[in-house]
Coordinates of C-alpha atoms in Angstrom, one line a residue:
M1 CA -41.7 -89.2 12.6
D2 CA -40.1 -90.5 15.0
R3 CA -40.0 -93.9 15.4
A4 CA -41.9 -94.1 18.7
T5 CA -44.8 -92.7 17.1
R6 CA -47.6 -95.1 17.6
I7 CA -50.2 -95.8 14.4
A8 CA -53.3 -97.2 15.1
V9 CA -54.8 -98.5 11.4
L10 CA -58.8 -99.1 11.2
G11 CA -59.4 -101.7 9.1
A12 CA -57.5 -105.0 8.0
G13 CA -58.3 -105.0 4.2
L14 CA -55.4 -104.5 1.5
A15 CA -54.6 -101.4 3.0
G16 CA -54.4 -101.7 5.8
L17 CA -52.6 -104.5 5.8
T18 CA -50.2 -103.5 3.4
V19 CA -49.5 -99.9 5.1
A20 CA -49.3 -101.6 8.6
G21 CA -46.7 -103.8 7.0
L22 CA -44.4 -100.9 5.4
L23 CA -44.7 -99.2 8.3
Q24 CA -43.5 -101.7 10.9
R25 CA -41.1 -102.6 8.8
A26 CA -40.1 -98.7 8.7
G27 CA -39.5 -99.4 12.5
F28 CA -42.9 -97.9 13.7
P29 CA -45.4 -99.7 16.4
V30 CA -48.7 -100.5 15.0
A31 CA -52.1 -101.6 15.3
V32 CA -54.6 -102.7 13.5
Y33 CA -58.6 -102.9 14.3
E34 CA -60.4 -104.9 12.3
Q35 CA -64.1 -105.1 12.8
S36 CA -64.9 -108.8 11.7
P37 CA -64.1 -111.4 14.4
G38 CA -62.3 -113.2 11.9
F39 CA -61.1 -114.3 8.6
S40 CA -62.5 -116.8 6.0
R41 CA -62.0 -117.5 2.2
I42 CA -64.8 -115.4 0.8
G43 CA -64.9 -112.9 -1.7
A44 CA -63.7 -113.1 -5.2
G45 CA -61.2 -112.3 -7.6
I46 CA -58.9 -109.3 -8.3
I47 CA -56.5 -107.7 -10.9
L48 CA -53.4 -106.5 -10.0
G49 CA -50.3 -104.5 -12.1
A50 CA -46.6 -104.3 -11.4
D51 CA -47.4 -101.0 -9.8
V52 CA -48.8 -103.4 -7.4
A53 CA -45.9 -105.9 -7.4
K54 CA -43.4 -103.1 -6.9
V55 CA -45.1 -102.7 -2.8
L56 CA -45.1 -106.4 -2.2
R57 CA -41.6 -106.2 -3.7
R58 CA -40.8 -104.3 -0.4
L59 CA -42.5 -106.6 1.7
D60 CA -40.9 -109.7 0.3
L61 CA -44.0 -110.9 -1.0
E62 CA -43.7 -110.6 -4.6
Q63 CA -42.8 -114.1 -5.2
A64 CA -45.4 -115.3 -3.6
F65 CA -47.6 -113.1 -5.4
A66 CA -47.0 -114.3 -8.2
T67 CA -47.0 -118.4 -7.8
T68 CA -50.5 -118.0 -5.8
G69 CA -52.8 -116.2 -8.1
I70 CA -51.8 -116.4 -11.6
R71 CA -49.6 -114.6 -13.9
P72 CA -51.9 -114.5 -17.2
D73 CA -51.1 -114.7 -20.9
A74 CA -52.5 -111.4 -21.2
F75 CA -55.9 -109.8 -21.1
V76 CA -58.2 -109.6 -23.5
S77 CA -60.7 -107.3 -24.7
R78 CA -63.6 -109.0 -26.7
A79 CA -67.2 -107.8 -28.0
W80 CA -69.6 -109.6 -25.8
D81 CA -72.0 -110.8 -29.1
T82 CA -69.1 -111.5 -31.6
G83 CA -66.2 -112.6 -29.8
E84 CA -64.5 -109.9 -32.3
T85 CA -60.4 -108.9 -30.3
L86 CA -60.9 -105.1 -29.4
Y87 CA -57.8 -104.7 -27.2
R88 CA -55.4 -107.7 -26.0
L89 CA -52.0 -106.4 -24.1
E90 CA -49.5 -109.4 -24.2
F91 CA -47.9 -110.2 -20.9
D92 CA -45.0 -111.3 -22.4
E93 CA -41.2 -111.3 -20.9
D94 CA -40.5 -107.9 -22.3
C95 CA -43.6 -106.6 -20.9
E96 CA -42.9 -107.1 -17.4
T97 CA -39.3 -105.6 -18.0
R98 CA -41.3 -102.7 -19.5
F99 CA -43.7 -103.1 -16.4
G100 CA -41.3 -103.9 -13.9
G101 CA -43.4 -106.9 -12.7
P102 CA -46.0 -109.1 -13.5
F103 CA -49.4 -108.6 -13.7
V104 CA -51.2 -111.3 -11.7
N105 CA -55.3 -112.5 -11.0
I106 CA -55.6 -113.8 -7.7
H107 CA -58.5 -114.2 -4.6
R108 CA -58.7 -111.6 -3.0
A109 CA -58.4 -113.7 0.3
D110 CA -55.7 -115.2 -0.7
L111 CA -54.0 -112.0 -1.0
H112 CA -55.4 -110.8 2.1
Q113 CA -53.7 -114.2 3.4
L114 CA -50.3 -113.0 2.3
L115 CA -50.4 -109.4 3.1
Q116 CA -50.7 -111.0 7.3
R117 CA -47.4 -112.6 6.9
P118 CA -44.9 -110.0 7.1
L119 CA -47.3 -108.6 10.8
Q120 CA -46.2 -109.0 13.8
P121 CA -48.0 -111.6 16.3
G122 CA -50.9 -109.9 17.5
T123 CA -50.7 -106.5 15.3
I124 CA -54.4 -107.4 14.0
R125 CA -57.0 -106.7 17.2
Y126 CA -60.0 -108.3 15.7
G127 CA -63.6 -107.1 16.4
H128 CA -62.7 -103.8 17.3
K129 CA -65.3 -101.4 15.5
L130 CA -64.5 -98.4 15.4
A131 CA -67.6 -95.8 17.3
G132 CA -65.7 -92.6 17.8
I133 CA -62.1 -90.4 18.0
G134 CA -61.3 -88.0 20.0
E135 CA -58.2 -85.9 19.8
T136 CA -55.8 -85.5 22.7
T137 CA -53.3 -82.8 22.7
N138 CA -51.0 -85.2 20.9
G139 CA -53.0 -87.9 19.7
V140 CA -55.6 -89.3 19.3
T141 CA -58.3 -91.4 21.4
L142 CA -60.0 -94.8 20.1
A143 CA -63.3 -95.8 21.0
F144 CA -65.1 -99.1 19.7
E145 CA -68.2 -100.6 19.3
N146 CA -67.5 -103.5 22.1
G147 CA -66.4 -101.0 24.8
A148 CA -62.3 -101.3 24.6
T149 CA -60.5 -97.8 23.7
A150 CA -57.1 -97.6 22.4
E151 CA -54.3 -94.9 22.4
A152 CA -52.5 -93.3 19.5
D153 CA -50.3 -90.6 17.7
I154 CA -51.7 -90.6 14.5
A155 CA -54.7 -93.2 13.0
I156 CA -55.2 -94.4 9.7
G157 CA -58.7 -94.8 8.1
A158 CA -58.5 -97.9 6.2
D159 CA -61.9 -98.9 7.0
G160 CA -63.9 -99.0 3.2
I161 CA -66.6 -97.2 1.3
R162 CA -68.6 -96.9 4.5
S163 CA -65.3 -95.5 6.4
R164 CA -66.5 -94.2 10.0
A165 CA -63.0 -92.8 10.0
R166 CA -64.1 -90.4 7.6
E167 CA -67.7 -89.8 8.7
I168 CA -66.1 -88.4 11.7
I169 CA -63.6 -86.3 9.3
L170 CA -66.4 -85.4 6.4
G171 CA -70.2 -86.0 8.4
A172 CA -72.1 -88.3 7.7
E173 CA -73.1 -89.0 4.0
E174 CA -74.1 -92.8 2.0
P175 CA -72.2 -93.7 -0.8
R176 CA -74.1 -93.3 -4.6
F177 CA -75.5 -96.2 -6.1
I178 CA -74.3 -95.4 -9.6
G179 CA -77.4 -97.7 -11.6
R180 CA -75.7 -100.9 -12.0
S181 CA -75.5 -104.0 -9.8
A182 CA -72.6 -106.6 -9.9
P183 CA -73.8 -110.4 -9.8
R184 CA -70.8 -112.7 -9.6
A185 CA -69.8 -116.2 -9.1
V186 CA -66.4 -118.9 -8.2
F187 CA -66.4 -121.8 -9.5
P188 CA -64.1 -125.1 -9.9
A189 CA -62.7 -124.6 -13.7
N190 CA -63.7 -127.6 -14.5
R191 CA -67.7 -126.8 -14.8
I192 CA -66.4 -125.0 -17.9
K193 CA -68.1 -127.4 -20.8
G194 CA -65.8 -127.5 -24.1
E195 CA -62.2 -126.1 -24.5
P196 CA -60.9 -123.8 -22.0
I197 CA -61.7 -119.8 -21.7
G198 CA -59.4 -117.4 -21.8
D199 CA -56.9 -116.4 -19.6
C200 CA -58.1 -112.7 -18.7
T201 CA -61.1 -111.2 -20.6
K202 CA -63.1 -108.5 -20.5
W203 CA -66.7 -108.7 -22.3
W204 CA -67.9 -105.4 -23.4
A205 CA -72.2 -104.9 -24.7
A206 CA -73.1 -101.0 -25.0
D207 CA -74.6 -101.4 -21.4
R208 CA -72.9 -104.1 -19.6
H209 CA -69.9 -105.7 -19.2
T210 CA -68.3 -108.7 -17.7
L211 CA -65.2 -110.2 -16.6
A212 CA -64.0 -114.1 -16.6
Y213 CA -60.6 -115.4 -15.5
Y214 CA -58.3 -117.4 -13.4
M215 CA -57.1 -116.9 -10.1
T216 CA -54.9 -119.5 -9.6
A217 CA -51.8 -120.9 -11.6
R218 CA -53.7 -124.3 -11.7
R219 CA -56.1 -122.3 -13.8
D220 CA -58.8 -124.5 -11.5
E221 CA -60.9 -121.4 -10.1
V222 CA -62.8 -119.2 -12.4
Y223 CA -64.4 -115.6 -11.3
V224 CA -66.8 -114.1 -13.5
M225 CA -68.6 -110.5 -12.7
A226 CA -70.5 -108.6 -14.4
A227 CA -72.0 -105.2 -14.6
L228 CA -75.9 -105.1 -15.0
P229 CA -78.3 -101.8 -15.3
A230 CA -80.3 -101.7 -12.0
E231 CA -83.0 -98.7 -11.4
R232 CA -81.8 -99.1 -7.7
W233 CA -80.6 -100.9 -5.0
D234 CA -82.8 -101.6 -1.6
G235 CA -80.6 -101.9 2.0
D236 CA -77.4 -101.3 2.6
G237 CA -73.9 -102.4 0.3
S238 CA -74.2 -105.6 1.5
P239 CA -75.0 -108.5 -0.9
V240 CA -77.9 -110.8 -1.5
P241 CA -77.9 -114.5 -3.3
G242 CA -79.1 -113.6 -6.8
D243 CA -80.4 -116.0 -9.1
R244 CA -78.5 -118.6 -11.1
D245 CA -81.2 -118.3 -13.8
E246 CA -81.7 -114.8 -14.0
F247 CA -77.9 -114.6 -14.0
I248 CA -77.6 -116.6 -17.2
A249 CA -80.8 -115.0 -18.5
A250 CA -78.8 -111.6 -18.6
F251 CA -76.2 -113.1 -21.1
D252 CA -78.6 -113.7 -23.6
G253 CA -76.8 -113.2 -27.1
A254 CA -73.6 -113.5 -26.0
H255 CA -71.0 -115.2 -27.5
P256 CA -70.8 -118.9 -27.0
D257 CA -67.0 -118.6 -25.2
L258 CA -68.7 -116.4 -22.6
I259 CA -72.0 -118.5 -22.5
R260 CA -69.9 -121.5 -21.5
A261 CA -68.2 -119.7 -18.7
V262 CA -71.6 -118.5 -17.0
E263 CA -73.7 -121.4 -17.3
A264 CA -70.6 -123.2 -15.2
A265 CA -71.5 -120.6 -12.1
E266 CA -73.3 -122.3 -9.4
D267 CA -73.9 -120.2 -6.8
V268 CA -74.5 -116.2 -7.8
T269 CA -74.6 -113.4 -5.4
V270 CA -75.1 -110.1 -6.1
W271 CA -73.5 -107.0 -5.3
P272 CA -74.7 -103.1 -5.6
I273 CA -71.8 -100.8 -7.5
F274 CA -71.3 -97.6 -5.0
D275 CA -68.7 -95.1 -5.5
R276 CA -68.4 -91.7 -4.1
P277 CA -68.2 -88.3 -5.8
R278 CA -64.5 -86.9 -5.4
N279 CA -63.1 -85.4 -2.3
D280 CA -59.7 -84.3 -1.9
C281 CA -60.4 -83.7 2.1
W282 CA -57.7 -87.0 3.1
S283 CA -57.2 -86.0 6.7
K284 CA -57.3 -83.8 10.0
G285 CA -55.1 -83.5 12.6
R286 CA -53.9 -86.6 13.5
V287 CA -56.4 -88.6 11.0
V288 CA -55.7 -89.7 7.8
L289 CA -57.8 -91.6 4.8
M290 CA -56.9 -94.1 2.8
G291 CA -58.1 -96.7 -0.6
D292 CA -61.7 -96.8 -0.5
A293 CA -62.5 -94.6 2.5
C294 CA -60.6 -91.2 0.7
H295 CA -61.6 -92.2 -2.9
A296 CA -64.1 -95.4 -3.5
V297 CA -63.8 -95.7 -7.3
R298 CA -65.9 -98.0 -9.4
P299 CA -64.5 -101.2 -10.4
F300 CA -64.7 -100.8 -14.3
M301 CA -60.7 -100.0 -14.3
A302 CA -59.8 -102.9 -12.1
A303 CA -58.2 -100.3 -10.4
G304 CA -59.5 -100.3 -6.7
G305 CA -57.2 -102.3 -5.3
S306 CA -54.1 -101.0 -7.0
M307 CA -55.0 -97.8 -5.5
A308 CA -55.0 -98.8 -2.4
I309 CA -51.9 -100.7 -2.1
E310 CA -50.8 -97.9 -3.5
D311 CA -51.1 -95.5 -1.3
A312 CA -50.0 -98.0 1.7
A313 CA -47.0 -97.3 -0.4
I314 CA -46.5 -93.5 -0.3
L315 CA -48.5 -92.8 2.8
S316 CA -45.7 -95.6 4.9
R317 CA -43.2 -93.3 3.2
C318 CA -44.6 -89.8 4.2
I319 CA -45.0 -90.7 7.8
A320 CA -41.7 -92.2 7.7
G321 CA -40.0 -89.2 5.7
F322 CA -41.1 -85.8 7.1
A323 CA -41.5 -85.0 11.0
D324 CA -44.9 -84.1 11.8
P325 CA -48.3 -85.4 10.9
E326 CA -49.3 -82.2 9.1
T327 CA -46.6 -82.5 6.3
A328 CA -47.1 -86.1 6.0
F329 CA -50.3 -86.0 5.2
A330 CA -50.2 -82.8 3.0
R331 CA -47.0 -84.3 0.9
Y332 CA -48.9 -87.5 0.6
A333 CA -52.8 -86.3 -0.7
A334 CA -50.4 -83.8 -2.6
I335 CA -48.8 -87.0 -4.1
R336 CA -52.0 -89.2 -4.8
I337 CA -54.8 -86.9 -5.4
P338 CA -54.2 -86.3 -9.2
R339 CA -53.6 -89.7 -9.8
V340 CA -56.4 -91.2 -8.4
A341 CA -58.2 -88.5 -9.8
E342 CA -57.3 -90.1 -13.2
V343 CA -58.2 -93.4 -12.4
Q344 CA -61.5 -92.4 -11.0
R345 CA -62.6 -90.3 -14.2
I346 CA -61.1 -93.5 -16.2
S347 CA -64.0 -95.9 -14.4
I348 CA -66.3 -93.6 -14.1
D349 CA -66.2 -93.4 -18.3
N350 CA -65.2 -96.9 -18.6
S351 CA -63.4 -97.2 -21.7
W352 CA -60.3 -98.1 -19.9
M353 CA -58.1 -100.6 -22.4
H354 CA -62.1 -101.0 -24.5
G355 CA -59.5 -100.3 -27.6
P356 CA -55.7 -99.6 -27.9
T357 CA -55.0 -98.3 -24.9
K358 CA -52.0 -96.1 -23.5
T359 CA -50.8 -98.1 -20.3
D360 CA -47.2 -97.7 -19.3
W361 CA -48.5 -94.9 -17.2
F362 CA -50.5 -97.2 -14.7
F363 CA -48.4 -100.2 -14.7
G364 CA -45.3 -98.9 -15.0
Y365 CA -45.7 -96.4 -12.2
D366 CA -43.4 -97.3 -8.4
P367 CA -44.9 -95.5 -5.5
C368 CA -41.7 -96.8 -3.9
L369 CA -40.1 -94.4 -6.1
V370 CA -42.2 -91.3 -6.5
P371 CA -40.2 -88.2 -5.5
L372 CA -42.0 -86.8 -2.1
D373 CA -41.5 -83.3 -3.1
A374 CA -43.1 -83.1 -6.2
A375 CA -46.9 -84.1 -7.2
A376 CA -47.2 -87.5 -9.1

């Protein structure tokens, strides 16, 4: 598209910030509209692999990404009760060479700060919650709940699982509660008694699992997240304060290494786990969706953030490489849908790296080099 094409990005999460940075580097004028009044260091951890590192490399962020977070020695799957190692993927030099980049655990807020670095000053407009989108002859008019309006030639909906942009395209539909809740905690590593925990471990039981890992190279901050059965969830998708004693009780019978990590938690927050059924309609007219707005996945493969950042790479390349929005959006969807559909399937199965697993197709993927004239 013409480099004068005005692009509005709706949402300043991982997907929105990445696509904005890539599009600005390609020469497009970009404005990011974020409903929050500002950002703070809240949230939790995220696991990302070489597929993401290759995108951040294009924004000159790979080194900062790898040093702000931690490059764990391995991803280890262990049995919840016996501690038996079910699978181990070593992240040594040979592995990084094979995948083409590092595997990194990082606090989501720290990554969020990094992704703002490449943006031009004033790119993010805070306090702008989308209310509506109107199409004009050659563009879109955006209306926000604060009374502001804006015009753009195309709009990118990167506004999450409860996307207003998605609702405008596909109609109102609530996300699907999957019958699992996710209590989680972030705390200083020195609260753990005894030996240090493994860098990155997933603990498997028949009806639940837990992830426990460090989020900094100093190994001074730990994130623990569980997925537990839950019959219902009253309310929207907002988290609620959790009970520490109930959190610990949910791990009754677990291996001592896991118990030590769980007992170190101070404050626990409980999140509902939602997804959406697959829907391959990702655009309409001059509006296109990305990330959780079009393919929200269950967190059981730790792939939601990776898919969003991969989306940003492919979508920005299609916008830069094709003459009109219809063609660009169609190619973007054709390339992304097969890969995302497989990630959605594996996430529903919750089988990723439970035992011997072929991982090269996932971590070795390079969204910056995928041919735009062929499906992934």
